[in-house]
Amino acid sequence: MAMIARRSKNSVCLLHEVLFSNHSLPYSYTQTQTYVDVYMKWKKDSFFDSIDAIHRSVQLKPLIALKNCIISSSPDDYSVPISVISKKGLELGIPIKVARFLRLYPSVFEEFTGPKYNLPWFKLTQRAIELDGEEREVYVKSKDDILLRLKKFILMSGREKMLPLKIIQGMQWYLGLPEEFLRNPEYNLDKSFRLVEMEDGLKGLAVNVDGSERFLSVLQRNAMRRGVYNGVEGEAIEFPLFPSKGLRLKRKITDWLDEFQRFPYVSPYEDYSGLDPNSDIAEKRVVGVLHELLSLFVEHAAERKKLLCLRKYLGLPQKVHKAFERHPHIFNLSLMNKTCTAILKEAYCDKGAIEGHPLAKVRRKYINLMKESESILKRRRLNNRPIDQAIVNVKDLDCTDDEEMKLQQVNSTL
C-alpha cells in the first residue's frame, strides 16, 4: 500500500510539473480523458429569442436574393414582370410561391400592372433601392475586413489551409460574402487566395500564408488585452461564461466546468493533427473552433444543422452538436422558426468583446424595412373590409330572386 501511495504521489507531482512548468511539452498532457456525461436540461431564454437580427434572417435571406435577382434582370429601372422570376423560387430559397412572397413585403417590392396584357409587375421601392446602395458601399469600403474573415474561415481547416467552394458557398450568407465574390473569385479575391483542385474532383479555395504570420483568435486577443495570456503554446485561456437566468448546474457539472477551463487552449488556426480526439483538450479545441466560427459570422449565430457539413474539414467530431448542449454558458440554443439556432452569447452579453460585422448594420435596416410591411398589410386589410350587407342594399349578381326578396324584407325591418 505504501508503494502504491508513493507511486500515486509521484504521478501527481509529475502531472503538476508538466501542467505548470514554463517548459511546455506540446500535447503531452492532452492524451487523457476525464469525460463527464453532462446532461443539461434545455432552458428557453427570452432575451435571445427576441433578437430580430437573428430570427428574421430566415426571411431576409430569400428577400435579399430576390432583390438582387430583380436588379440583375433589370439594372435600369429595377422592375420585372412576374413571369421573369416566378420559376426561380427554389433557386432563391423561397419556400412559397414567388408572387405570394413578393406581396408579403410591399415596403420592399411594389406591385403594378404592366404595359401589356395586364400582367402583374414588381419593382423595388425607393427605400429598398437606397438600402441596396448602402449595402454595395459596405462591400467596397469593408472589402479587406470581409476577405480577412473568409481567410480565417479557410485557415481553420488545419494543415491543408483549403476548403471546397461548395462549403464556402454554404456559409456565404453567414460570412456576409456578396454573391459575385465566389462567381468570379479570380477578379474579386486578392493574391493570398488561389483556386485548387481537391479530392473527388471538387474545386477548392486555398490561402497562401507566410510562415512567420500568426493568426490569433478573438479569445486570444481579448485574453491578451486583459493581461491573462502571453501567447505561449499550451497556455490556458478561460472562456467567458454568461449563465442564463434560472439555469443552475449540478455540483458535479460545476466541478467539471472549472477543470475544463484550466485545460490548455488550442487555437482554431493551429495544427490539431497531434491531438487525441477523445481527450479533454480536444473537446476544448472544438468549443474554441465553434466560438471563433460564430464570432466571424454577421449575426454571430447560425442554424446548428448548417454547421454539420464542416465536421470533415474543420476536424470536428461526429456529434459536434453536443458541444452546444454541454456548454450553455457559452452558447444559446434557440428553437425559433422551427429550427435550432446556435448563438454565441458573448457577442450579445459583452458588446465590446467581439468586433461587429460591417454588414450587420445594413441588415438590421433591411429587417426594419421588412417590419414596415406588416403595418402596410394591416392598413390594407382594414380598408378592404367587406361592407355589412344588412345595412347597404346592394344586389348580388349571384343572388336568386327569392334570396333578393328575403334581403329586401330584412332591410325594410331595419
CSV table of C-alpha atoms in Angstrom, one decimal:
chain,number,residue,atom,x,y,z
A,1,MET,CA,0.0,0.0,0.0
A,2,ALA,CA,2.9,2.4,0.8
A,3,MET,CA,4.4,1.7,-2.6
A,4,ILE,CA,1.1,2.4,-4.3
A,5,ALA,CA,0.6,5.6,-2.3
A,6,ARG,CA,4.2,6.7,-3.2
A,7,ARG,CA,3.7,6.0,-6.9
A,8,SER,CA,0.4,7.9,-6.8
A,9,LYS,CA,2.1,10.8,-5.2
A,10,ASN,CA,4.9,10.8,-7.7
A,11,SER,CA,2.3,10.8,-10.6
A,12,VAL,CA,0.6,13.8,-9.1
A,13,CYS,CA,3.8,15.7,-8.8
A,14,LEU,CA,4.8,14.8,-12.4
A,15,LEU,CA,1.4,15.9,-13.7
A,16,HIS,CA,1.7,19.2,-11.7
A,17,GLU,CA,5.2,19.8,-13.1
A,18,VAL,CA,4.1,19.2,-16.7
A,19,LEU,CA,1.0,21.4,-16.4
A,20,PHE,CA,2.5,24.3,-14.6
A,21,SER,CA,6.1,24.4,-15.7
A,22,ASN,CA,7.4,27.0,-18.1
A,23,HIS,CA,8.8,24.4,-20.4
A,24,SER,CA,5.6,23.1,-22.0
A,25,LEU,CA,5.6,19.8,-23.8
A,26,PRO,CA,3.1,20.2,-26.7
A,27,TYR,CA,0.1,17.9,-26.2
A,28,SER,CA,1.9,15.8,-23.7
A,29,TYR,CA,-0.9,16.3,-21.2
A,30,THR,CA,-3.7,16.2,-23.6
A,31,GLN,CA,-3.9,12.5,-24.1
A,32,THR,CA,-6.1,11.9,-21.0
A,33,GLN,CA,-9.9,11.8,-20.9
A,34,THR,CA,-11.9,12.6,-17.8
A,35,TYR,CA,-15.2,12.8,-19.7
A,36,VAL,CA,-18.2,13.7,-17.6
A,37,ASP,CA,-21.6,12.9,-19.0
A,38,VAL,CA,-23.0,16.4,-18.8
A,39,TYR,CA,-26.8,16.5,-19.4
A,40,MET,CA,-28.3,19.9,-19.0
A,41,LYS,CA,-32.0,20.5,-19.4
A,42,TRP,CA,-32.7,23.0,-22.1
A,43,LYS,CA,-34.0,26.3,-20.8
A,44,LYS,CA,-35.6,28.9,-23.0
A,45,ASP,CA,-34.1,32.4,-22.9
A,46,SER,CA,-36.5,35.1,-23.9
A,47,PHE,CA,-33.7,37.6,-24.5
A,48,PHE,CA,-32.0,35.6,-27.2
A,49,ASP,CA,-35.4,34.6,-28.7
A,50,SER,CA,-36.3,38.2,-29.2
A,51,ILE,CA,-33.2,39.2,-31.3
A,52,ASP,CA,-34.7,40.2,-34.7
A,53,ALA,CA,-31.3,40.3,-36.4
A,54,ILE,CA,-31.0,36.5,-35.8
A,55,HIS,CA,-34.5,35.2,-36.2
A,56,ARG,CA,-35.7,37.5,-39.1
A,57,SER,CA,-32.6,36.4,-41.0
A,58,VAL,CA,-34.6,33.4,-42.2
A,59,GLN,CA,-36.9,35.7,-44.2
A,60,LEU,CA,-34.3,38.2,-45.0
A,61,LYS,CA,-32.0,35.8,-46.9
A,62,PRO,CA,-34.5,35.0,-49.7
A,63,LEU,CA,-35.7,38.6,-49.8
A,64,ILE,CA,-32.1,39.8,-50.5
A,65,ALA,CA,-31.7,37.1,-53.1
A,66,LEU,CA,-34.9,38.2,-54.8
A,67,LYS,CA,-33.9,41.8,-54.7
A,68,ASN,CA,-30.5,41.0,-56.3
A,69,CYS,CA,-32.3,38.9,-59.0
A,70,ILE,CA,-34.6,41.9,-59.9
A,71,ILE,CA,-31.6,44.2,-60.1
A,72,SER,CA,-29.6,41.9,-62.3
A,73,SER,CA,-32.6,41.3,-64.6
A,74,SER,CA,-33.4,45.0,-64.9
A,75,PRO,CA,-30.5,47.2,-63.9
A,76,ASP,CA,-32.1,50.3,-65.4
A,77,ASP,CA,-35.4,50.6,-63.6
A,78,TYR,CA,-35.4,47.7,-61.2
A,79,SER,CA,-38.8,46.4,-62.4
A,80,VAL,CA,-39.7,43.0,-63.9
A,81,PRO,CA,-42.8,41.1,-64.9
A,82,ILE,CA,-43.7,38.2,-62.6
A,83,SER,CA,-43.0,35.8,-65.4
A,84,VAL,CA,-39.3,36.5,-65.2
A,85,ILE,CA,-38.9,35.4,-61.6
A,86,SER,CA,-41.9,33.2,-60.9
A,87,LYS,CA,-39.9,30.0,-61.7
A,88,LYS,CA,-36.9,30.9,-59.6
A,89,GLY,CA,-38.3,30.2,-56.1
A,90,LEU,CA,-36.2,27.1,-55.5
A,91,GLU,CA,-33.0,28.7,-56.8
A,92,LEU,CA,-33.6,31.8,-54.5
A,93,GLY,CA,-34.6,29.7,-51.5
A,94,ILE,CA,-38.2,31.0,-51.4
A,95,PRO,CA,-40.4,28.4,-49.6
A,96,ILE,CA,-43.7,29.7,-51.1
A,97,LYS,CA,-44.8,30.9,-54.5
A,98,VAL,CA,-42.7,33.9,-55.6
A,99,ALA,CA,-45.7,36.2,-56.3
A,100,ARG,CA,-47.1,35.5,-52.8
A,101,PHE,CA,-43.7,36.2,-51.2
A,102,LEU,CA,-43.4,39.5,-53.1
A,103,ARG,CA,-46.8,40.6,-51.9
A,104,LEU,CA,-45.8,39.9,-48.3
A,105,TYR,CA,-43.3,42.7,-48.3
A,106,PRO,CA,-44.9,45.8,-50.0
A,107,SER,CA,-42.4,48.0,-48.3
A,108,VAL,CA,-39.7,46.4,-50.4
A,109,PHE,CA,-41.5,45.3,-53.6
A,110,GLU,CA,-44.1,47.5,-55.2
A,111,GLU,CA,-46.7,45.8,-57.5
A,112,PHE,CA,-48.2,47.5,-60.5
A,113,THR,CA,-49.9,46.5,-63.8
A,114,GLY,CA,-47.6,46.0,-66.7
A,115,PRO,CA,-47.8,47.8,-70.1
A,116,LYS,CA,-49.0,44.6,-71.9
A,117,TYR,CA,-51.7,42.0,-71.2
A,118,ASN,CA,-52.4,43.4,-67.7
A,119,LEU,CA,-49.7,41.2,-66.2
A,120,PRO,CA,-48.5,42.0,-62.6
A,121,TRP,CA,-45.1,43.6,-62.5
A,122,PHE,CA,-42.9,44.3,-59.4
A,123,LYS,CA,-40.3,46.9,-58.8
A,124,LEU,CA,-38.2,47.9,-55.8
A,125,THR,CA,-39.4,50.7,-53.6
A,126,GLN,CA,-37.2,53.8,-53.3
A,127,ARG,CA,-36.2,52.8,-49.8
A,128,ALA,CA,-35.1,49.4,-51.0
A,129,ILE,CA,-33.0,50.9,-53.7
A,130,GLU,CA,-31.3,53.2,-51.2
A,131,LEU,CA,-30.5,50.3,-48.9
A,132,ASP,CA,-29.1,48.3,-51.8
A,133,GLY,CA,-26.8,51.3,-52.5
A,134,GLU,CA,-25.7,51.3,-48.8
A,135,GLU,CA,-25.1,47.5,-49.0
A,136,ARG,CA,-22.9,47.8,-52.0
A,137,GLU,CA,-21.0,50.7,-50.4
A,138,VAL,CA,-20.2,48.4,-47.4
A,139,TYR,CA,-18.8,45.7,-49.7
A,140,VAL,CA,-16.5,48.3,-51.3
A,141,LYS,CA,-15.3,50.0,-48.1
A,142,SER,CA,-15.0,46.9,-46.0
A,143,LYS,CA,-13.7,44.5,-48.6
A,144,ASP,CA,-10.5,43.9,-46.6
A,145,ASP,CA,-12.4,43.1,-43.5
A,146,ILE,CA,-14.7,40.6,-45.3
A,147,LEU,CA,-11.8,39.0,-47.1
A,148,LEU,CA,-10.0,38.6,-43.7
A,149,ARG,CA,-13.0,36.8,-42.3
A,150,LEU,CA,-13.0,34.5,-45.3
A,151,LYS,CA,-9.3,33.8,-44.9
A,152,LYS,CA,-9.7,32.9,-41.2
A,153,PHE,CA,-12.5,30.6,-42.0
A,154,ILE,CA,-10.4,28.7,-44.5
A,155,LEU,CA,-7.4,28.6,-42.1
A,156,MET,CA,-9.4,26.7,-39.6
A,157,SER,CA,-9.1,23.7,-41.9
A,158,GLY,CA,-5.7,22.9,-40.3
A,159,ARG,CA,-2.6,22.0,-42.3
A,160,GLU,CA,-4.5,21.9,-45.6
A,161,LYS,CA,-5.5,25.6,-45.4
A,162,MET,CA,-8.1,25.0,-48.1
A,163,LEU,CA,-11.9,24.3,-48.3
A,164,PRO,CA,-14.2,23.2,-51.1
A,165,LEU,CA,-16.0,26.1,-52.8
A,166,LYS,CA,-19.4,24.4,-52.2
A,167,ILE,CA,-18.6,24.5,-48.4
A,168,ILE,CA,-17.8,28.2,-48.6
A,169,GLN,CA,-20.9,28.9,-50.6
A,170,GLY,CA,-22.9,27.1,-47.9
A,171,MET,CA,-21.5,29.6,-45.3
A,172,GLN,CA,-21.7,32.6,-47.7
A,173,TRP,CA,-24.7,34.2,-46.0
A,174,TYR,CA,-23.3,33.9,-42.5
A,175,LEU,CA,-19.9,35.2,-43.6
A,176,GLY,CA,-21.5,38.2,-45.3
A,177,LEU,CA,-19.9,37.5,-48.7
A,178,PRO,CA,-21.5,39.1,-51.8
A,179,GLU,CA,-22.7,36.7,-54.4
A,180,GLU,CA,-20.2,37.8,-57.1
A,181,PHE,CA,-17.2,37.1,-54.8
A,182,LEU,CA,-17.4,33.4,-55.5
A,183,ARG,CA,-18.8,33.7,-59.0
A,184,ASN,CA,-15.6,35.4,-60.2
A,185,PRO,CA,-13.0,34.6,-57.5
A,186,GLU,CA,-10.0,35.5,-59.7
A,187,TYR,CA,-11.4,39.0,-60.1
A,188,ASN,CA,-12.7,39.6,-56.6
A,189,LEU,CA,-10.2,37.9,-54.3
A,190,ASP,CA,-6.6,39.1,-53.7
A,191,LYS,CA,-3.4,37.2,-54.3
A,192,SER,CA,-3.5,35.5,-51.0
A,193,PHE,CA,-6.2,33.2,-52.3
A,194,ARG,CA,-5.9,30.6,-55.0
A,195,LEU,CA,-8.2,28.1,-56.7
A,196,VAL,CA,-7.2,24.4,-56.3
A,197,GLU,CA,-8.4,21.0,-57.3
A,198,MET,CA,-9.3,18.8,-54.4
A,199,GLU,CA,-10.1,15.2,-54.0
A,200,ASP,CA,-13.3,13.8,-55.7
A,201,GLY,CA,-12.9,16.4,-58.4
A,202,LEU,CA,-14.0,19.2,-56.1
A,203,LYS,CA,-12.9,22.8,-56.7
A,204,GLY,CA,-11.5,24.5,-53.6
A,205,LEU,CA,-10.2,27.8,-52.4
A,206,ALA,CA,-6.8,27.8,-50.6
A,207,VAL,CA,-4.9,30.5,-48.7
A,208,ASN,CA,-1.3,31.4,-49.0
A,209,VAL,CA,0.2,32.2,-45.6
A,210,ASP,CA,3.6,33.4,-44.8
A,211,GLY,CA,5.3,31.1,-42.3
A,212,SER,CA,6.0,34.0,-39.9
A,213,GLU,CA,2.4,35.2,-40.0
A,214,ARG,CA,0.3,34.2,-37.0
A,215,PHE,CA,-3.4,34.5,-36.7
A,216,LEU,CA,-4.9,35.0,-33.2
A,217,SER,CA,-8.5,34.0,-32.3
A,218,VAL,CA,-10.8,36.6,-30.7
A,219,LEU,CA,-10.4,34.7,-27.5
A,220,GLN,CA,-6.6,35.1,-27.6
A,221,ARG,CA,-6.8,38.8,-28.4
A,222,ASN,CA,-9.2,39.5,-25.6
A,223,ALA,CA,-7.1,37.5,-23.1
A,224,MET,CA,-4.0,39.4,-24.1
A,225,ARG,CA,-5.9,42.7,-23.7
A,226,ARG,CA,-6.8,41.6,-20.1
A,227,GLY,CA,-3.3,40.6,-19.4
A,228,VAL,CA,-4.1,36.9,-18.7
A,229,TYR,CA,-2.4,35.4,-21.8
A,230,ASN,CA,1.1,35.7,-23.0
A,231,GLY,CA,0.8,33.9,-26.3
A,232,VAL,CA,2.8,30.8,-25.2
A,233,GLU,CA,1.8,27.5,-26.7
A,234,GLY,CA,-0.1,25.3,-24.3
A,235,GLU,CA,-1.3,28.2,-22.1
A,236,ALA,CA,-4.8,28.0,-20.6
A,237,ILE,CA,-7.4,30.5,-21.6
A,238,GLU,CA,-10.8,30.5,-19.9
A,239,PHE,CA,-14.0,31.0,-22.0
A,240,PRO,CA,-16.1,33.9,-20.8
A,241,LEU,CA,-19.3,32.5,-19.3
A,242,PHE,CA,-22.8,34.1,-19.4
A,243,PRO,CA,-25.2,31.9,-17.4
A,244,SER,CA,-28.9,32.3,-18.3
A,245,LYS,CA,-31.3,33.4,-15.6
A,246,GLY,CA,-32.7,30.4,-13.6
A,247,LEU,CA,-30.2,27.9,-15.0
A,248,ARG,CA,-28.4,26.1,-12.2
A,249,LEU,CA,-25.8,23.4,-12.7
A,250,LYS,CA,-25.2,20.4,-10.5
A,251,ARG,CA,-22.1,20.4,-8.4
A,252,LYS,CA,-20.6,17.6,-10.5
A,253,ILE,CA,-21.0,19.6,-13.6
A,254,THR,CA,-19.7,22.8,-12.0
A,255,ASP,CA,-16.6,21.0,-10.9
A,256,TRP,CA,-16.1,19.6,-14.4
A,257,LEU,CA,-16.5,23.0,-15.9
A,258,ASP,CA,-13.9,24.6,-13.6
A,259,GLU,CA,-11.5,21.9,-14.6
A,260,PHE,CA,-12.4,22.3,-18.3
A,261,GLN,CA,-11.5,26.0,-18.1
A,262,ARG,CA,-8.0,25.2,-16.8
A,263,PHE,CA,-7.1,23.0,-19.8
A,264,PRO,CA,-4.7,24.4,-22.3
A,265,TYR,CA,-6.2,26.4,-25.2
A,266,VAL,CA,-5.5,25.2,-28.7
A,267,SER,CA,-6.2,27.9,-31.3
A,268,PRO,CA,-8.5,27.1,-34.2
A,269,TYR,CA,-5.7,28.2,-36.5
A,270,GLU,CA,-3.1,25.8,-35.1
A,271,ASP,CA,-2.4,22.3,-36.4
A,272,TYR,CA,-4.6,19.8,-34.5
A,273,SER,CA,-3.3,16.6,-36.0
A,274,GLY,CA,-1.4,15.6,-32.8
A,275,LEU,CA,-4.4,15.7,-30.6
A,276,ASP,CA,-6.2,12.6,-29.3
A,277,PRO,CA,-9.8,13.2,-30.5
A,278,ASN,CA,-11.1,11.6,-27.3
A,279,SER,CA,-9.2,13.8,-24.9
A,280,ASP,CA,-10.4,16.7,-22.9
A,281,ILE,CA,-8.1,19.2,-24.7
A,282,ALA,CA,-9.7,18.1,-28.0
A,283,GLU,CA,-13.1,19.0,-26.7
A,284,LYS,CA,-11.8,22.4,-25.6
A,285,ARG,CA,-10.5,22.9,-29.1
A,286,VAL,CA,-13.9,22.0,-30.6
A,287,VAL,CA,-15.5,24.6,-28.4
A,288,GLY,CA,-12.8,27.1,-29.4
A,289,VAL,CA,-13.5,26.5,-33.1
A,290,LEU,CA,-17.2,27.0,-32.7
A,291,HIS,CA,-16.6,30.1,-30.6
A,292,GLU,CA,-14.3,31.6,-33.3
A,293,LEU,CA,-16.5,30.5,-36.2
A,294,LEU,CA,-19.6,32.2,-34.8
A,295,SER,CA,-17.6,35.3,-34.0
A,296,LEU,CA,-16.8,35.7,-37.7
A,297,PHE,CA,-20.5,35.5,-38.8
A,298,VAL,CA,-22.7,38.5,-39.4
A,299,GLU,CA,-25.2,37.7,-36.6
A,300,HIS,CA,-22.8,35.6,-34.5
A,301,ALA,CA,-25.3,32.8,-34.9
A,302,ALA,CA,-26.2,30.0,-37.3
A,303,GLU,CA,-28.6,27.2,-37.8
A,304,ARG,CA,-27.0,24.3,-36.0
A,305,LYS,CA,-27.7,21.8,-38.8
A,306,LYS,CA,-26.0,24.1,-41.3
A,307,LEU,CA,-22.7,23.6,-39.4
A,308,LEU,CA,-22.7,19.9,-39.7
A,309,CYS,CA,-21.1,20.0,-43.1
A,310,LEU,CA,-17.9,21.5,-41.6
A,311,ARG,CA,-17.1,18.4,-39.5
A,312,LYS,CA,-14.8,16.8,-42.0
A,313,TYR,CA,-12.9,19.9,-42.9
A,314,LEU,CA,-12.5,21.6,-39.5
A,315,GLY,CA,-11.6,18.5,-37.6
A,316,LEU,CA,-14.9,18.4,-35.6
A,317,PRO,CA,-16.3,15.2,-34.1
A,318,GLN,CA,-19.3,13.4,-35.5
A,319,LYS,CA,-21.5,14.6,-32.6
A,320,VAL,CA,-20.3,18.2,-32.7
A,321,HIS,CA,-23.8,19.4,-31.9
A,322,LYS,CA,-23.4,18.1,-28.4
A,323,ALA,CA,-20.8,20.8,-27.7
A,324,PHE,CA,-23.5,23.4,-27.8
A,325,GLU,CA,-25.6,21.4,-25.3
A,326,ARG,CA,-22.6,20.8,-22.9
A,327,HIS,CA,-21.7,24.5,-22.7
A,328,PRO,CA,-24.9,26.5,-22.2
A,329,HIS,CA,-22.9,29.4,-20.6
A,330,ILE,CA,-21.1,29.9,-23.9
A,331,PHE,CA,-23.8,29.1,-26.4
A,332,ASN,CA,-27.5,29.5,-26.5
A,333,LEU,CA,-29.8,27.2,-28.5
A,334,SER,CA,-33.0,28.9,-29.7
A,335,LEU,CA,-35.9,26.9,-31.2
A,336,MET,CA,-37.5,29.9,-33.0
A,337,ASN,CA,-38.6,29.5,-36.7
A,338,LYS,CA,-39.0,25.7,-36.2
A,339,THR,CA,-35.2,25.2,-36.3
A,340,CYS,CA,-32.4,25.1,-33.8
A,341,THR,CA,-30.1,28.2,-33.9
A,342,ALA,CA,-26.8,28.3,-32.1
A,343,ILE,CA,-26.0,31.8,-30.8
A,344,LEU,CA,-22.7,33.0,-29.3
A,345,LYS,CA,-23.7,34.6,-26.0
A,346,GLU,CA,-20.5,36.7,-25.7
A,347,ALA,CA,-21.4,38.7,-28.8
A,348,TYR,CA,-24.7,39.9,-27.2
A,349,CYS,CA,-23.8,40.0,-23.5
A,350,ASP,CA,-20.4,41.7,-23.8
A,351,LYS,CA,-20.7,44.3,-26.6
A,352,GLY,CA,-17.1,45.2,-26.8
A,353,ALA,CA,-15.6,41.7,-26.8
A,354,ILE,CA,-16.3,40.8,-30.4
A,355,GLU,CA,-16.0,43.1,-33.3
A,356,GLY,CA,-19.2,43.6,-35.2
A,357,HIS,CA,-19.5,42.6,-38.9
A,358,PRO,CA,-19.5,45.6,-41.3
A,359,LEU,CA,-22.7,44.3,-42.9
A,360,ALA,CA,-24.7,43.9,-39.7
A,361,LYS,CA,-26.0,47.4,-39.6
A,362,VAL,CA,-27.3,47.3,-43.2
A,363,ARG,CA,-29.1,44.0,-42.5
A,364,ARG,CA,-30.8,45.5,-39.5
A,365,LYS,CA,-32.1,48.3,-41.7
A,366,TYR,CA,-33.4,45.7,-44.1
A,367,ILE,CA,-35.2,44.0,-41.3
A,368,ASN,CA,-36.8,47.3,-40.1
A,369,LEU,CA,-38.0,47.8,-43.7
A,370,MET,CA,-39.5,44.4,-43.7
A,371,LYS,CA,-41.4,45.1,-40.5
A,372,GLU,CA,-43.0,48.1,-42.1
A,373,SER,CA,-44.7,45.7,-44.5
A,374,GLU,CA,-46.7,44.4,-41.6
A,375,SER,CA,-48.3,47.7,-40.8
A,376,ILE,CA,-49.0,48.3,-44.6
A,377,LEU,CA,-50.8,45.0,-45.0
A,378,LYS,CA,-52.7,45.7,-41.8
A,379,ARG,CA,-54.0,49.0,-43.1
A,380,ARG,CA,-55.0,47.3,-46.4
A,381,ARG,CA,-57.0,44.7,-44.6
A,382,LEU,CA,-58.8,47.4,-42.6
A,383,ASN,CA,-59.5,49.5,-45.7
A,384,ASN,CA,-60.8,46.4,-47.6
A,385,ARG,CA,-63.2,45.1,-45.0
A,386,PRO,CA,-66.5,43.8,-46.5
A,387,ILE,CA,-69.4,46.2,-46.0
A,388,ASP,CA,-72.3,44.9,-43.9
A,389,GLN,CA,-74.8,43.5,-46.4
A,390,ALA,CA,-77.7,44.1,-43.9
A,391,ILE,CA,-77.2,47.9,-43.9
A,392,VAL,CA,-76.5,48.6,-47.5
A,393,ASN,CA,-78.9,47.3,-50.1
A,394,VAL,CA,-76.6,46.0,-52.8
A,395,LYS,CA,-77.8,43.4,-55.3
A,396,ASP,CA,-75.5,40.4,-55.5
A,397,LEU,CA,-75.2,39.2,-59.1
A,398,ASP,CA,-75.1,35.6,-57.8
A,399,CYS,CA,-78.3,36.1,-55.7
A,400,THR,CA,-81.5,34.4,-56.8
A,401,ASP,CA,-84.9,36.3,-56.9
A,402,ASP,CA,-86.1,34.5,-53.7
A,403,GLU,CA,-82.9,35.4,-51.9
A,404,GLU,CA,-83.2,39.0,-53.1
A,405,MET,CA,-86.8,39.3,-51.7
A,406,LYS,CA,-85.7,38.0,-48.4
A,407,LEU,CA,-82.8,40.5,-48.3
A,408,GLN,CA,-85.3,43.4,-49.1
A,409,GLN,CA,-87.5,42.3,-46.2
A,410,VAL,CA,-84.6,42.3,-43.8
A,411,ASN,CA,-83.6,45.8,-44.9
A,412,SER,CA,-87.2,47.1,-44.6
A,413,THR,CA,-87.3,46.0,-41.0
A,414,LEU,CA,-84.2,47.9,-40.1
